[in-house]
mmCIF file of N, CA, C and O in Angstrom:
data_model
loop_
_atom_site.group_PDB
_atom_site.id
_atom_site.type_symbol
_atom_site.label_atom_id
_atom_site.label_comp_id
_atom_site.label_asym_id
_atom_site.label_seq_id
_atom_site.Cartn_x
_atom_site.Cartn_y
_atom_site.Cartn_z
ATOM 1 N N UNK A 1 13.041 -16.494 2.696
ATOM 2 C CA UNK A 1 12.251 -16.206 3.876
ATOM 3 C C UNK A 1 10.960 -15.504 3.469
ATOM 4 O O UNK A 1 11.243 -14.508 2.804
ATOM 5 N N UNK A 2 9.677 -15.655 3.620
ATOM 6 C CA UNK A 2 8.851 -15.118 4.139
ATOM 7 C C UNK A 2 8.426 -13.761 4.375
ATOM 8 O O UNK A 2 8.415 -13.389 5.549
ATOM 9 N N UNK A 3 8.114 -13.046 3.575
ATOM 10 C CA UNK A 3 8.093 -11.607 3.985
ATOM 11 C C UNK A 3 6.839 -11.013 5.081
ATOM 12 O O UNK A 3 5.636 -11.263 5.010
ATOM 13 N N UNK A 4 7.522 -10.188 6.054
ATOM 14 C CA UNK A 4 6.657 -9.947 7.424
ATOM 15 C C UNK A 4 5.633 -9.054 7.212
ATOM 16 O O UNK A 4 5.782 -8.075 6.480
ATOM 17 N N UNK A 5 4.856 -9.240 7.646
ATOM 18 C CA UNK A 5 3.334 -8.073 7.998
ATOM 19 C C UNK A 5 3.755 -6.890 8.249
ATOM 20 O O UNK A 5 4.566 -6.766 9.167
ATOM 21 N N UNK A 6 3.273 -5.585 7.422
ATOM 22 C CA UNK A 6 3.678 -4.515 7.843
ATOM 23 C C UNK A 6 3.497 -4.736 9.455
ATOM 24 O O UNK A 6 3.090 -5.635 10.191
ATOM 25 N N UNK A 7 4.075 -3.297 9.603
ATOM 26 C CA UNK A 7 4.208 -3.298 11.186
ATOM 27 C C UNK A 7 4.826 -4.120 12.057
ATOM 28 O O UNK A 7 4.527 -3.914 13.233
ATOM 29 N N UNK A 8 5.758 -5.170 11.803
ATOM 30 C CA UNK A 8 6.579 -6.583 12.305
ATOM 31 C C UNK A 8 7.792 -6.465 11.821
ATOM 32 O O UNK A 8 8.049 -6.050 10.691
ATOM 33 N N UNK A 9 8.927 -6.972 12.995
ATOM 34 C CA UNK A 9 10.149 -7.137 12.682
ATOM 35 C C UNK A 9 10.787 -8.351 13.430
ATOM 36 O O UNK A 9 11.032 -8.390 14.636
ATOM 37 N N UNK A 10 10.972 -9.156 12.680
ATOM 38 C CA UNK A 10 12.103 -10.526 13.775
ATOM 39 C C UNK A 10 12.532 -9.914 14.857
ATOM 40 O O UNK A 10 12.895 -8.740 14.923
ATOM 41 N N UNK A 11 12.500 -10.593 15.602
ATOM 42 C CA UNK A 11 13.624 -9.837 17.210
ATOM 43 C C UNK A 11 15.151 -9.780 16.443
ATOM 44 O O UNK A 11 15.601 -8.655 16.224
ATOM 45 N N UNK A 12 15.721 -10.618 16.151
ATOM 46 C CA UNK A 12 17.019 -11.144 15.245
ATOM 47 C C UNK A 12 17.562 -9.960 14.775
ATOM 48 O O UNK A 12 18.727 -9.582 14.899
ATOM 49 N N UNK A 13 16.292 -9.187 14.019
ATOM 50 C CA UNK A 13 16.514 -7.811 13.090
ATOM 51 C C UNK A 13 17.019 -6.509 13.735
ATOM 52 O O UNK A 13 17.894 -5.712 13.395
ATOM 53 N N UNK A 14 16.137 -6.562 14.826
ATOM 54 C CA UNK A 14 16.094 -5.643 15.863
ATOM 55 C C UNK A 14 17.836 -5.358 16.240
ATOM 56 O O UNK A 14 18.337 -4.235 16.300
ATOM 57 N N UNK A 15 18.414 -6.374 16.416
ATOM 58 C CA UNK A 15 19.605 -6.247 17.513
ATOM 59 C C UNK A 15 20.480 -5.557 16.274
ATOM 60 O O UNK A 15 21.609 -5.298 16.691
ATOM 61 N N UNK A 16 20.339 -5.252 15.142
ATOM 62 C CA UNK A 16 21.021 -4.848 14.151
ATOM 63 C C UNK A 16 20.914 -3.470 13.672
ATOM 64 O O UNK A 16 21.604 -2.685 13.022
ATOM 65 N N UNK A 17 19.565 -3.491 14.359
ATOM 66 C CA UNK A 17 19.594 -1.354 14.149
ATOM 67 C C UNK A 17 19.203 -1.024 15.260
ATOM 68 O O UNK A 17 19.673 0.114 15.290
ATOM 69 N N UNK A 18 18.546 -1.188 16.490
ATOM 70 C CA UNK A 18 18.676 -0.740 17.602
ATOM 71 C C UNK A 18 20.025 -0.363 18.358
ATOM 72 O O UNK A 18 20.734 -1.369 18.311
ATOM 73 N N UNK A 19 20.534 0.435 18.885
ATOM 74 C CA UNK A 19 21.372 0.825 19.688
ATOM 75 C C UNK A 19 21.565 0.662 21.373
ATOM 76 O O UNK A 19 21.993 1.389 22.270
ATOM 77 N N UNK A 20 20.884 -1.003 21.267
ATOM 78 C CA UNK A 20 20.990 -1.389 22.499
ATOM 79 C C UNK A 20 21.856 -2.971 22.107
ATOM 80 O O UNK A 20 22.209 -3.410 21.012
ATOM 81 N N UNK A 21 22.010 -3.601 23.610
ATOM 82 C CA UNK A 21 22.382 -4.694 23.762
ATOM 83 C C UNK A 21 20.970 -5.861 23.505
ATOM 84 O O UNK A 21 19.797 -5.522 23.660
ATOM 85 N N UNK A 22 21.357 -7.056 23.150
ATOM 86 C CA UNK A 22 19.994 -8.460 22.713
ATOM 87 C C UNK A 22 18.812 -8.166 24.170
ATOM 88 O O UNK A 22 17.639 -7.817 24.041
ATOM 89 N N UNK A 23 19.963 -8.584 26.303
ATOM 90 C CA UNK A 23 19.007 -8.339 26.784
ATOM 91 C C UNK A 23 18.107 -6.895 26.661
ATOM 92 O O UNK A 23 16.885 -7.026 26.581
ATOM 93 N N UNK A 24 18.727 -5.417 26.643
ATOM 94 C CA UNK A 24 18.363 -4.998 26.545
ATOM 95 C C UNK A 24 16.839 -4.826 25.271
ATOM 96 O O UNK A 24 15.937 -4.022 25.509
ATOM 97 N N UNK A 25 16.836 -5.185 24.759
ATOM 98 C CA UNK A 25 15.922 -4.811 23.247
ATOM 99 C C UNK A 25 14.898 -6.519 23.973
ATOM 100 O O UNK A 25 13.759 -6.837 23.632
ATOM 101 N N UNK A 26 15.415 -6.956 24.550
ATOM 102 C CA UNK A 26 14.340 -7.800 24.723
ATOM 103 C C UNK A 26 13.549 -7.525 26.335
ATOM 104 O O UNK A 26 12.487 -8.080 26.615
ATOM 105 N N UNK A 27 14.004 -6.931 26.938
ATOM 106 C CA UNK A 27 13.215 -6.047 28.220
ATOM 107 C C UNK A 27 12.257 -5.273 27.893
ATOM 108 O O UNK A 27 11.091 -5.320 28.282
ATOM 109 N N UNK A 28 13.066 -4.067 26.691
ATOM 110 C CA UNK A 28 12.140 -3.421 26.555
ATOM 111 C C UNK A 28 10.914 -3.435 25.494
ATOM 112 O O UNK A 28 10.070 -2.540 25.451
ATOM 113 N N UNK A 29 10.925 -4.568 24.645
ATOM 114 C CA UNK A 29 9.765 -5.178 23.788
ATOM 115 C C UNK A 29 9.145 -5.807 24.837
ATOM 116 O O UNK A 29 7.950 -5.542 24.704
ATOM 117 N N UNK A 30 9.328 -6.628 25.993
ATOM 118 C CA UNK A 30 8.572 -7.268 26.788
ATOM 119 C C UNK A 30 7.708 -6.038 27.681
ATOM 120 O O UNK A 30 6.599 -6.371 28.097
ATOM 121 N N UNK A 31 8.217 -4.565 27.994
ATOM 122 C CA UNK A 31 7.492 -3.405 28.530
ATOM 123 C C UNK A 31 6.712 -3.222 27.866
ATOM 124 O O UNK A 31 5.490 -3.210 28.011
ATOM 125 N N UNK A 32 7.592 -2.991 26.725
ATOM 126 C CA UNK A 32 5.790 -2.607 25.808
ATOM 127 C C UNK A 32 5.097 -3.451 25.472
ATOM 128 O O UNK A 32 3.926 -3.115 25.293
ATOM 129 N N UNK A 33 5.446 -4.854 25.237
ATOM 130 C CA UNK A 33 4.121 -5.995 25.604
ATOM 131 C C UNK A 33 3.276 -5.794 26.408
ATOM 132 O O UNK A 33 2.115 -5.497 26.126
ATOM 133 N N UNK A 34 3.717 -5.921 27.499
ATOM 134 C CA UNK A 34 2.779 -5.551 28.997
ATOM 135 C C UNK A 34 1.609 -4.037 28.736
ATOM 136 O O UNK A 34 0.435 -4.007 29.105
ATOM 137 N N UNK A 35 2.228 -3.099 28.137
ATOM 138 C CA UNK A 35 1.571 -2.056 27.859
ATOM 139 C C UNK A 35 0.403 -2.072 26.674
ATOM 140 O O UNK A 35 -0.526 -1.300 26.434
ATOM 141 N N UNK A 36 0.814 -3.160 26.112
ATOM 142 C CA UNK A 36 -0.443 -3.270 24.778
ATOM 143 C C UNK A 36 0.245 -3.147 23.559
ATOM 144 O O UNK A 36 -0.191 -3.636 22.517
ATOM 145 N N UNK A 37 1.491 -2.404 23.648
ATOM 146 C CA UNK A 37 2.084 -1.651 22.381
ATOM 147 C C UNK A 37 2.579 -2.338 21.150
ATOM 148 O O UNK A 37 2.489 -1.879 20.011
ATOM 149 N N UNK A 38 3.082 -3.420 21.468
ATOM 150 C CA UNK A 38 3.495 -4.791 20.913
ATOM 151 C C UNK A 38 3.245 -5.914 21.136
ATOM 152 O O UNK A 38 2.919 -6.117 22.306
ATOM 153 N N UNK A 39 3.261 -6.999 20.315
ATOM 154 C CA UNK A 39 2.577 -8.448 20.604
ATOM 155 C C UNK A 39 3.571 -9.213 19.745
ATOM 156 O O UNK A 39 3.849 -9.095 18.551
ATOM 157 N N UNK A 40 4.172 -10.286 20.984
ATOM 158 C CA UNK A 40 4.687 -11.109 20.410
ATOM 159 C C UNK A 40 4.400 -12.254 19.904
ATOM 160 O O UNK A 40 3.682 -13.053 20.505
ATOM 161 N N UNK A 41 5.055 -12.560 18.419
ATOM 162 C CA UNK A 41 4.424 -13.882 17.527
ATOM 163 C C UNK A 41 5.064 -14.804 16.787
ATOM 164 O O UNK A 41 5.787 -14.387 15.882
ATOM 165 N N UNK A 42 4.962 -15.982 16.967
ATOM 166 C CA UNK A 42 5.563 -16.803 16.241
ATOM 167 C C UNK A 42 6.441 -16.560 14.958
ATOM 168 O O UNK A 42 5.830 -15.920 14.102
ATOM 169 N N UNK A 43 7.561 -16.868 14.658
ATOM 170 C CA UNK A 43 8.214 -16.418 13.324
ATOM 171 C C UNK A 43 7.856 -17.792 12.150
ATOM 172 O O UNK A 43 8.317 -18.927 12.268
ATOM 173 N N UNK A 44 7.215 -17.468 11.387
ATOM 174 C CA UNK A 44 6.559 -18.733 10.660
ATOM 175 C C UNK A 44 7.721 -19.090 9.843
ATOM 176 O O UNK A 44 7.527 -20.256 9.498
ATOM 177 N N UNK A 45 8.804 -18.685 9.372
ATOM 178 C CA UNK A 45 10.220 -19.016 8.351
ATOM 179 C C UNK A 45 11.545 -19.490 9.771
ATOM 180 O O UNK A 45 12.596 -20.016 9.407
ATOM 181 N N UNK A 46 11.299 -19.224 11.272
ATOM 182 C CA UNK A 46 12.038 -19.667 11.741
ATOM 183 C C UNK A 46 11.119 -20.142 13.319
ATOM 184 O O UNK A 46 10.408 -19.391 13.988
ATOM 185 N N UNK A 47 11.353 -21.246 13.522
ATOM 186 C CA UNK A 47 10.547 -21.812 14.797
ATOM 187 C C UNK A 47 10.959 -21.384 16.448
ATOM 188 O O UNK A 47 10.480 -21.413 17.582
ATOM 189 N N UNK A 48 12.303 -20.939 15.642
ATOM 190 C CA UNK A 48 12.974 -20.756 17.462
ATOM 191 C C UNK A 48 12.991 -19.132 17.425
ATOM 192 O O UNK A 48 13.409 -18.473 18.377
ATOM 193 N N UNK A 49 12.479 -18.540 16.193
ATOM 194 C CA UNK A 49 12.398 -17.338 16.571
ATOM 195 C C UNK A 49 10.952 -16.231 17.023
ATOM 196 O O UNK A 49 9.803 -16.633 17.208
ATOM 197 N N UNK A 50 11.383 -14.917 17.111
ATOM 198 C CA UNK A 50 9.903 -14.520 17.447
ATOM 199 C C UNK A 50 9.920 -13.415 16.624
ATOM 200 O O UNK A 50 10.874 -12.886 16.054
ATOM 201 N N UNK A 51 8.452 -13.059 16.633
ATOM 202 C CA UNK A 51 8.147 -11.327 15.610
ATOM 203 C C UNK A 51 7.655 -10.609 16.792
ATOM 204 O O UNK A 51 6.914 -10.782 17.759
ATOM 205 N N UNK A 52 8.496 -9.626 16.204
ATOM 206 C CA UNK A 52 7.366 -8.207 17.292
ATOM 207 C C UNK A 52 6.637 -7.502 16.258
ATOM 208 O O UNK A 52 7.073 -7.137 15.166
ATOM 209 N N UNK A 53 5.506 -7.359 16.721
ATOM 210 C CA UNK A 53 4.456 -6.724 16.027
ATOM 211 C C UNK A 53 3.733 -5.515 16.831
ATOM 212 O O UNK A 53 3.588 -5.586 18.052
ATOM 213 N N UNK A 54 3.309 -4.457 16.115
ATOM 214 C CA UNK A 54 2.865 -3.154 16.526
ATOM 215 C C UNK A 54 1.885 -3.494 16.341
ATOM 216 O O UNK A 54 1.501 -4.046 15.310
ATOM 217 N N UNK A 55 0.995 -3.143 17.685
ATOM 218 C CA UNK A 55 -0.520 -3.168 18.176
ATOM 219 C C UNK A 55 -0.751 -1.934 17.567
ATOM 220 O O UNK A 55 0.027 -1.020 17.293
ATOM 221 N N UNK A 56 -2.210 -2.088 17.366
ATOM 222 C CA UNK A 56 -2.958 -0.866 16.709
ATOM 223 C C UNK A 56 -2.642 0.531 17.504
ATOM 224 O O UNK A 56 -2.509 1.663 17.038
ATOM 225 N N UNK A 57 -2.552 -0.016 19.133
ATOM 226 C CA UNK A 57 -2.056 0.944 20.303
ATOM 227 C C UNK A 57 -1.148 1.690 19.812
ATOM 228 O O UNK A 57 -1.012 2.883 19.539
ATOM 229 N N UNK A 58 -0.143 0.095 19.715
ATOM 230 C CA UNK A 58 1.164 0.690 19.570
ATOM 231 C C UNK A 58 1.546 2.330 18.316
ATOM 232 O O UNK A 58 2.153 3.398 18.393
ATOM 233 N N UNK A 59 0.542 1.398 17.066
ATOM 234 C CA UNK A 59 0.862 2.216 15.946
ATOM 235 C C UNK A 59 0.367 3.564 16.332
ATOM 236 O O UNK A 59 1.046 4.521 15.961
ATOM 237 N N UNK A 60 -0.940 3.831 17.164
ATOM 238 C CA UNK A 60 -1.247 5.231 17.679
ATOM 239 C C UNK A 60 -0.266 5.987 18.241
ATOM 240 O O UNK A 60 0.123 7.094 17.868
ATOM 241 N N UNK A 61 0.255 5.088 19.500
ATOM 242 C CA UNK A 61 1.488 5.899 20.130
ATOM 243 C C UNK A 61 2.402 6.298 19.571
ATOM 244 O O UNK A 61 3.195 7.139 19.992
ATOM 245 N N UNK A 62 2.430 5.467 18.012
ATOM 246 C CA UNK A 62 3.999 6.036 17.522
ATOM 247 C C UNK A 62 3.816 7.362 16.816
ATOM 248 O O UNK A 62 4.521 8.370 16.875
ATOM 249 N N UNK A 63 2.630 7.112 16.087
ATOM 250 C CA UNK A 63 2.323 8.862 15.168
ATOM 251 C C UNK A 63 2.234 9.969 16.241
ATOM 252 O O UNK A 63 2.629 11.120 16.055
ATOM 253 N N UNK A 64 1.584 9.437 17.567
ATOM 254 C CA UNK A 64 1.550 10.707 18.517
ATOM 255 C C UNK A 64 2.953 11.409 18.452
ATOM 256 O O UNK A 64 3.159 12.570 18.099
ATOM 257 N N UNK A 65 3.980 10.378 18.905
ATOM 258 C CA UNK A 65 5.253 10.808 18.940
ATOM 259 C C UNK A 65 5.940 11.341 17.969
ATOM 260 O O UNK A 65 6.779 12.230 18.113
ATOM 261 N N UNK A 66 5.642 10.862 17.014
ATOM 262 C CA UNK A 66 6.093 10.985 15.617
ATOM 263 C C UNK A 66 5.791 12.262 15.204
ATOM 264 O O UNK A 66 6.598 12.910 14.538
ATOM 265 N N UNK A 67 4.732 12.688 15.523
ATOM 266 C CA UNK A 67 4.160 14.013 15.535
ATOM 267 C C UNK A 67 5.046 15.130 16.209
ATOM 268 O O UNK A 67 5.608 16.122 15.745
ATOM 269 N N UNK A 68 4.967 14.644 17.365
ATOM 270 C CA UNK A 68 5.677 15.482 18.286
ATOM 271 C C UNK A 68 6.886 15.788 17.841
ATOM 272 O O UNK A 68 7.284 16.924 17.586
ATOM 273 N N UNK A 69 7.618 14.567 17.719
ATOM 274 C CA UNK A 69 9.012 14.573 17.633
ATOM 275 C C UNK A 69 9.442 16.055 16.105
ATOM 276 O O UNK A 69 10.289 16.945 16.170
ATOM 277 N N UNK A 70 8.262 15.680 14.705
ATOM 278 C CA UNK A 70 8.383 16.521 13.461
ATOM 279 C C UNK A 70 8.483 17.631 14.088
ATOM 280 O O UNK A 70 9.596 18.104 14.320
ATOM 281 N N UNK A 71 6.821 18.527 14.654
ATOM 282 C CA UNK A 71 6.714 19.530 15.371
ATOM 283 C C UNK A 71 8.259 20.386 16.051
ATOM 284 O O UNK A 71 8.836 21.455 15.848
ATOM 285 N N UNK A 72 8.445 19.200 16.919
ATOM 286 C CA UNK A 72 9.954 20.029 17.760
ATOM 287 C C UNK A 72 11.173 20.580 16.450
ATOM 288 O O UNK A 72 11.698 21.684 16.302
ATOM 289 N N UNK A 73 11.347 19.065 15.493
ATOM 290 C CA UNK A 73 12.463 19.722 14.378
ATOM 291 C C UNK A 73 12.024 21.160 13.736
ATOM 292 O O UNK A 73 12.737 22.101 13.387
ATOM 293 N N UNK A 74 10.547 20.998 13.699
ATOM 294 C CA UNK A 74 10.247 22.068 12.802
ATOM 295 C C UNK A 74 10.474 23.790 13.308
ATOM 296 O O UNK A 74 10.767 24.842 12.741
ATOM 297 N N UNK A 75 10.077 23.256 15.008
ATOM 298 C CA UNK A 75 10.240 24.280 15.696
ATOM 299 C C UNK A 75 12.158 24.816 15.493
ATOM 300 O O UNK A 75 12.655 25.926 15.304
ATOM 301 N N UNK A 76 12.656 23.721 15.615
ATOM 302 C CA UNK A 76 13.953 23.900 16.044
ATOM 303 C C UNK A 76 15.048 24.675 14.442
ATOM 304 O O UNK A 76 15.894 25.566 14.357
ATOM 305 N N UNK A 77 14.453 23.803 13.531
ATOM 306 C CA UNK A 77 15.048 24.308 12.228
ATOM 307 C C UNK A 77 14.132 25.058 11.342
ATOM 308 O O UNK A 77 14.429 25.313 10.175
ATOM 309 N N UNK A 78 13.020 25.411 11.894
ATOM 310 C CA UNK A 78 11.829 26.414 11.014
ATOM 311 C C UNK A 78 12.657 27.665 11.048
ATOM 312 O O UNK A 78 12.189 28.400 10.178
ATOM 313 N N UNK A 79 13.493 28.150 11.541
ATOM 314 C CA UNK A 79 13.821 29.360 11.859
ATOM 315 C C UNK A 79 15.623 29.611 11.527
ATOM 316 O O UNK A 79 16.313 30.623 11.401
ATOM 317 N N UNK A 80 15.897 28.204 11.473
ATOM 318 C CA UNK A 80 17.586 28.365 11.379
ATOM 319 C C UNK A 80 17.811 28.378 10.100
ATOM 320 O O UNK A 80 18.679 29.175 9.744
ATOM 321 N N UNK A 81 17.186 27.600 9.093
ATOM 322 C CA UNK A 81 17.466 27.587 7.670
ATOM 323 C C UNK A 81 16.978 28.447 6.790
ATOM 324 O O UNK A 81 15.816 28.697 7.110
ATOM 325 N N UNK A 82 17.308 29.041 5.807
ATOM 326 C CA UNK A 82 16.218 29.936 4.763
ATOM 327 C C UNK A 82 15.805 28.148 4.062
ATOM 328 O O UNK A 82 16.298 27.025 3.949
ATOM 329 N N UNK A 83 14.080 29.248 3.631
ATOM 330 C CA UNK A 83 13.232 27.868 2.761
ATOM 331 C C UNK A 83 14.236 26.890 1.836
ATOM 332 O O UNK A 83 14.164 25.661 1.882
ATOM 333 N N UNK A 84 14.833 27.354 1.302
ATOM 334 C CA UNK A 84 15.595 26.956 0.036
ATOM 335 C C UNK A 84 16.830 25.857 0.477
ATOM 336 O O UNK A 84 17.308 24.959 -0.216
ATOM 337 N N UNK A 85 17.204 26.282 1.997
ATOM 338 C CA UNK A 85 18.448 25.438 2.200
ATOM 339 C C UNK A 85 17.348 24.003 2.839
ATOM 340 O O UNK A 85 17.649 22.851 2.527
ATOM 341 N N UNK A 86 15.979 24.323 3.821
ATOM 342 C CA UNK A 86 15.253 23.407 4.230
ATOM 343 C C UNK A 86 15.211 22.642 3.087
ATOM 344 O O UNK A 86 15.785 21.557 2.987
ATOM 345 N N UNK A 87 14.527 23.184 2.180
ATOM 346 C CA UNK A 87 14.063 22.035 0.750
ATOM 347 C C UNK A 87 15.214 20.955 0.573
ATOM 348 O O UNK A 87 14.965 19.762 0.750
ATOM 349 N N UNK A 88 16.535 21.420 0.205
ATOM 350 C CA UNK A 88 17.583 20.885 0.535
ATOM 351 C C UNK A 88 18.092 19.415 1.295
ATOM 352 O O UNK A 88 18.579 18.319 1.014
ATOM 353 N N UNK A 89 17.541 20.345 2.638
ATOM 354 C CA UNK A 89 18.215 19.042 3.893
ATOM 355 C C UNK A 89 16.744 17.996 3.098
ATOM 356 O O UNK A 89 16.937 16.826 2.768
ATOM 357 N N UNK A 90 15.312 18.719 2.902
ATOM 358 C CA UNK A 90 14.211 17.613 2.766
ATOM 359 C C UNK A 90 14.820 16.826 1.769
ATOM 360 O O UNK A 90 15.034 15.687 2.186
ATOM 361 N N UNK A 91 15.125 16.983 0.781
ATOM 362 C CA UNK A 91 15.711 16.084 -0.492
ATOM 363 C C UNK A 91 16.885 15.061 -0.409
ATOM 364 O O UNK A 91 16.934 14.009 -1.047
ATOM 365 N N UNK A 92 17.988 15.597 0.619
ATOM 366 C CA UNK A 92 18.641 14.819 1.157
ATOM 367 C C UNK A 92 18.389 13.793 2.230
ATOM 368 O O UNK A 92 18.852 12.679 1.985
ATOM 369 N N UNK A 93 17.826 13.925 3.231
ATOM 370 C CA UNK A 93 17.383 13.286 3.803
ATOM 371 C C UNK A 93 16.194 11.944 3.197
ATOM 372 O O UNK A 93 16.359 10.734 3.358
ATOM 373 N N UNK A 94 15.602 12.285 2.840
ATOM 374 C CA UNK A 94 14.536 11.775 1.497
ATOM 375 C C UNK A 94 15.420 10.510 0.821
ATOM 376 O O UNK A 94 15.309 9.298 0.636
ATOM 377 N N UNK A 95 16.156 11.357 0.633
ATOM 378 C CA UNK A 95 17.561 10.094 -0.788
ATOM 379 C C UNK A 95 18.184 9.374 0.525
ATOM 380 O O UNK A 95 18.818 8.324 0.422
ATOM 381 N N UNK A 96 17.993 9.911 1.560
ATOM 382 C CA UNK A 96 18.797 8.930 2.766
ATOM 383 C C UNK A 96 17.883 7.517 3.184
ATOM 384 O O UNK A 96 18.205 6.330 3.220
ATOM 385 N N UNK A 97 16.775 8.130 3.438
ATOM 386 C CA UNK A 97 15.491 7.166 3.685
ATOM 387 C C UNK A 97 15.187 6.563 3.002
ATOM 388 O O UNK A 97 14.580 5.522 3.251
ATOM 389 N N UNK A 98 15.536 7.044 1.630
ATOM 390 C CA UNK A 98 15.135 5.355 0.409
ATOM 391 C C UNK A 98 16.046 4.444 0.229
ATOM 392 O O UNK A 98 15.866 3.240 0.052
ATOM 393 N N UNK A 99 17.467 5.281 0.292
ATOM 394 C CA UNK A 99 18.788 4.383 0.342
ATOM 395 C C UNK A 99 19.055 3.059 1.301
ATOM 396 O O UNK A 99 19.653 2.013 1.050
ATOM 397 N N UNK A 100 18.263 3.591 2.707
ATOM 398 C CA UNK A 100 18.656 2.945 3.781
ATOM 399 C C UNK A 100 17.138 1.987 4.135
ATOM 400 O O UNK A 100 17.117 1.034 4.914
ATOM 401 N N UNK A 101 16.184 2.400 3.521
ATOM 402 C CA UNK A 101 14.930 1.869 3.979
ATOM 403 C C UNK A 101 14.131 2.563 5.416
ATOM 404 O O UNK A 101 14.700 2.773 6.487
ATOM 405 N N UNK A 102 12.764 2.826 5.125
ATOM 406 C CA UNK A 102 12.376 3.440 6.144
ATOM 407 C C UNK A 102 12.100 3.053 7.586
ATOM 408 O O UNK A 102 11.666 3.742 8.509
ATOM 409 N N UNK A 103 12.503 1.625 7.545
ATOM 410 C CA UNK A 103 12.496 0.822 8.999
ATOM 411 C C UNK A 103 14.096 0.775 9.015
ATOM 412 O O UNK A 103 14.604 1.136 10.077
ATOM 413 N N UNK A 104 14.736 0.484 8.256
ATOM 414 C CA UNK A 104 16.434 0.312 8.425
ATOM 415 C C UNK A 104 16.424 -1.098 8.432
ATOM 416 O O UNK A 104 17.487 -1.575 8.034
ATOM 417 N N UNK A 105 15.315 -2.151 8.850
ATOM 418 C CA UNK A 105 15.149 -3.452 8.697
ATOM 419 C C UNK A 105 14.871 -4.086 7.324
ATOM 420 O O UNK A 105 13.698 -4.197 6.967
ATOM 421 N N UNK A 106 15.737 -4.455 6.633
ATOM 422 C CA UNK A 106 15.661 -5.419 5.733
ATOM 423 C C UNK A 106 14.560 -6.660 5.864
ATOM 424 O O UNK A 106 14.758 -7.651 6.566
ATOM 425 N N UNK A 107 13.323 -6.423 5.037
ATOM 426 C CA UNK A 107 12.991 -7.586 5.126
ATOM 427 C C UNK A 107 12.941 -8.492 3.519
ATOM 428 O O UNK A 107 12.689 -7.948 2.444
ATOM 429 N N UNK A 108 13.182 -9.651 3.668
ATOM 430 C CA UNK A 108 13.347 -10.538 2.692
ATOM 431 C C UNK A 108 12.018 -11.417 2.436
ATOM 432 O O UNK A 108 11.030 -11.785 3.071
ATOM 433 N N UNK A 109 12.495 -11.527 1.303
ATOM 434 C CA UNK A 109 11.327 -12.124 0.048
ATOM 435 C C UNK A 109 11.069 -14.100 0.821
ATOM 436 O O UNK A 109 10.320 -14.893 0.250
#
């Protein structure tokens, strides 16, 4: 297969690390279509399938959040851990995210 454009994932892929049901994950890629956030596109390695792709929008909205979301942990565990045990969870977590991939989507060569 074809390897995808950053920022793109098969719908196919989706139903495999999302924690929703197929209609579900396909409602809500069609919301954020409508919103700008994603754009759906032809899958060039499969004809009956589709790619979702992150609009430039989209990619803004996600660091906003992404932001936010760090901020709150930091708020939340800046204060519960001494430095030394943080470094810790960072290193573990770290070895989790390379293990597993940072989308969790496998994409193939």
């Amino acid at each position: 297969m074809s390897r995808l454009p950053e920022r793109s994932a098969r719908m196919r892929d989706l139903n495999g690390v999302v924690l929703l049901s197929q209609p579900s994950i396909s409602r809500l890629v069609d919301r954020m279509v409508a919103r700008g956030l994603l754009e759906r596109l032809p899958d060039a390695s499969d004809r009956r399938g589709t790619v979702v792709h992150l609009t430039d929008a989209g990619y803004r909205a996600f660091l906003e959040v992404a932001g936010e979301h760090r901020r709150s942990i930091e708020r939340t565990l800046g204060t519960a851990l001494p430095d030394a045990d943080l470094d810790e969870l960072r290193r573990l977590t770290d070895a989790l995210r390379a293990a597993v991939g940072e989308t969790g989507v496998e994409q193939q060569d």
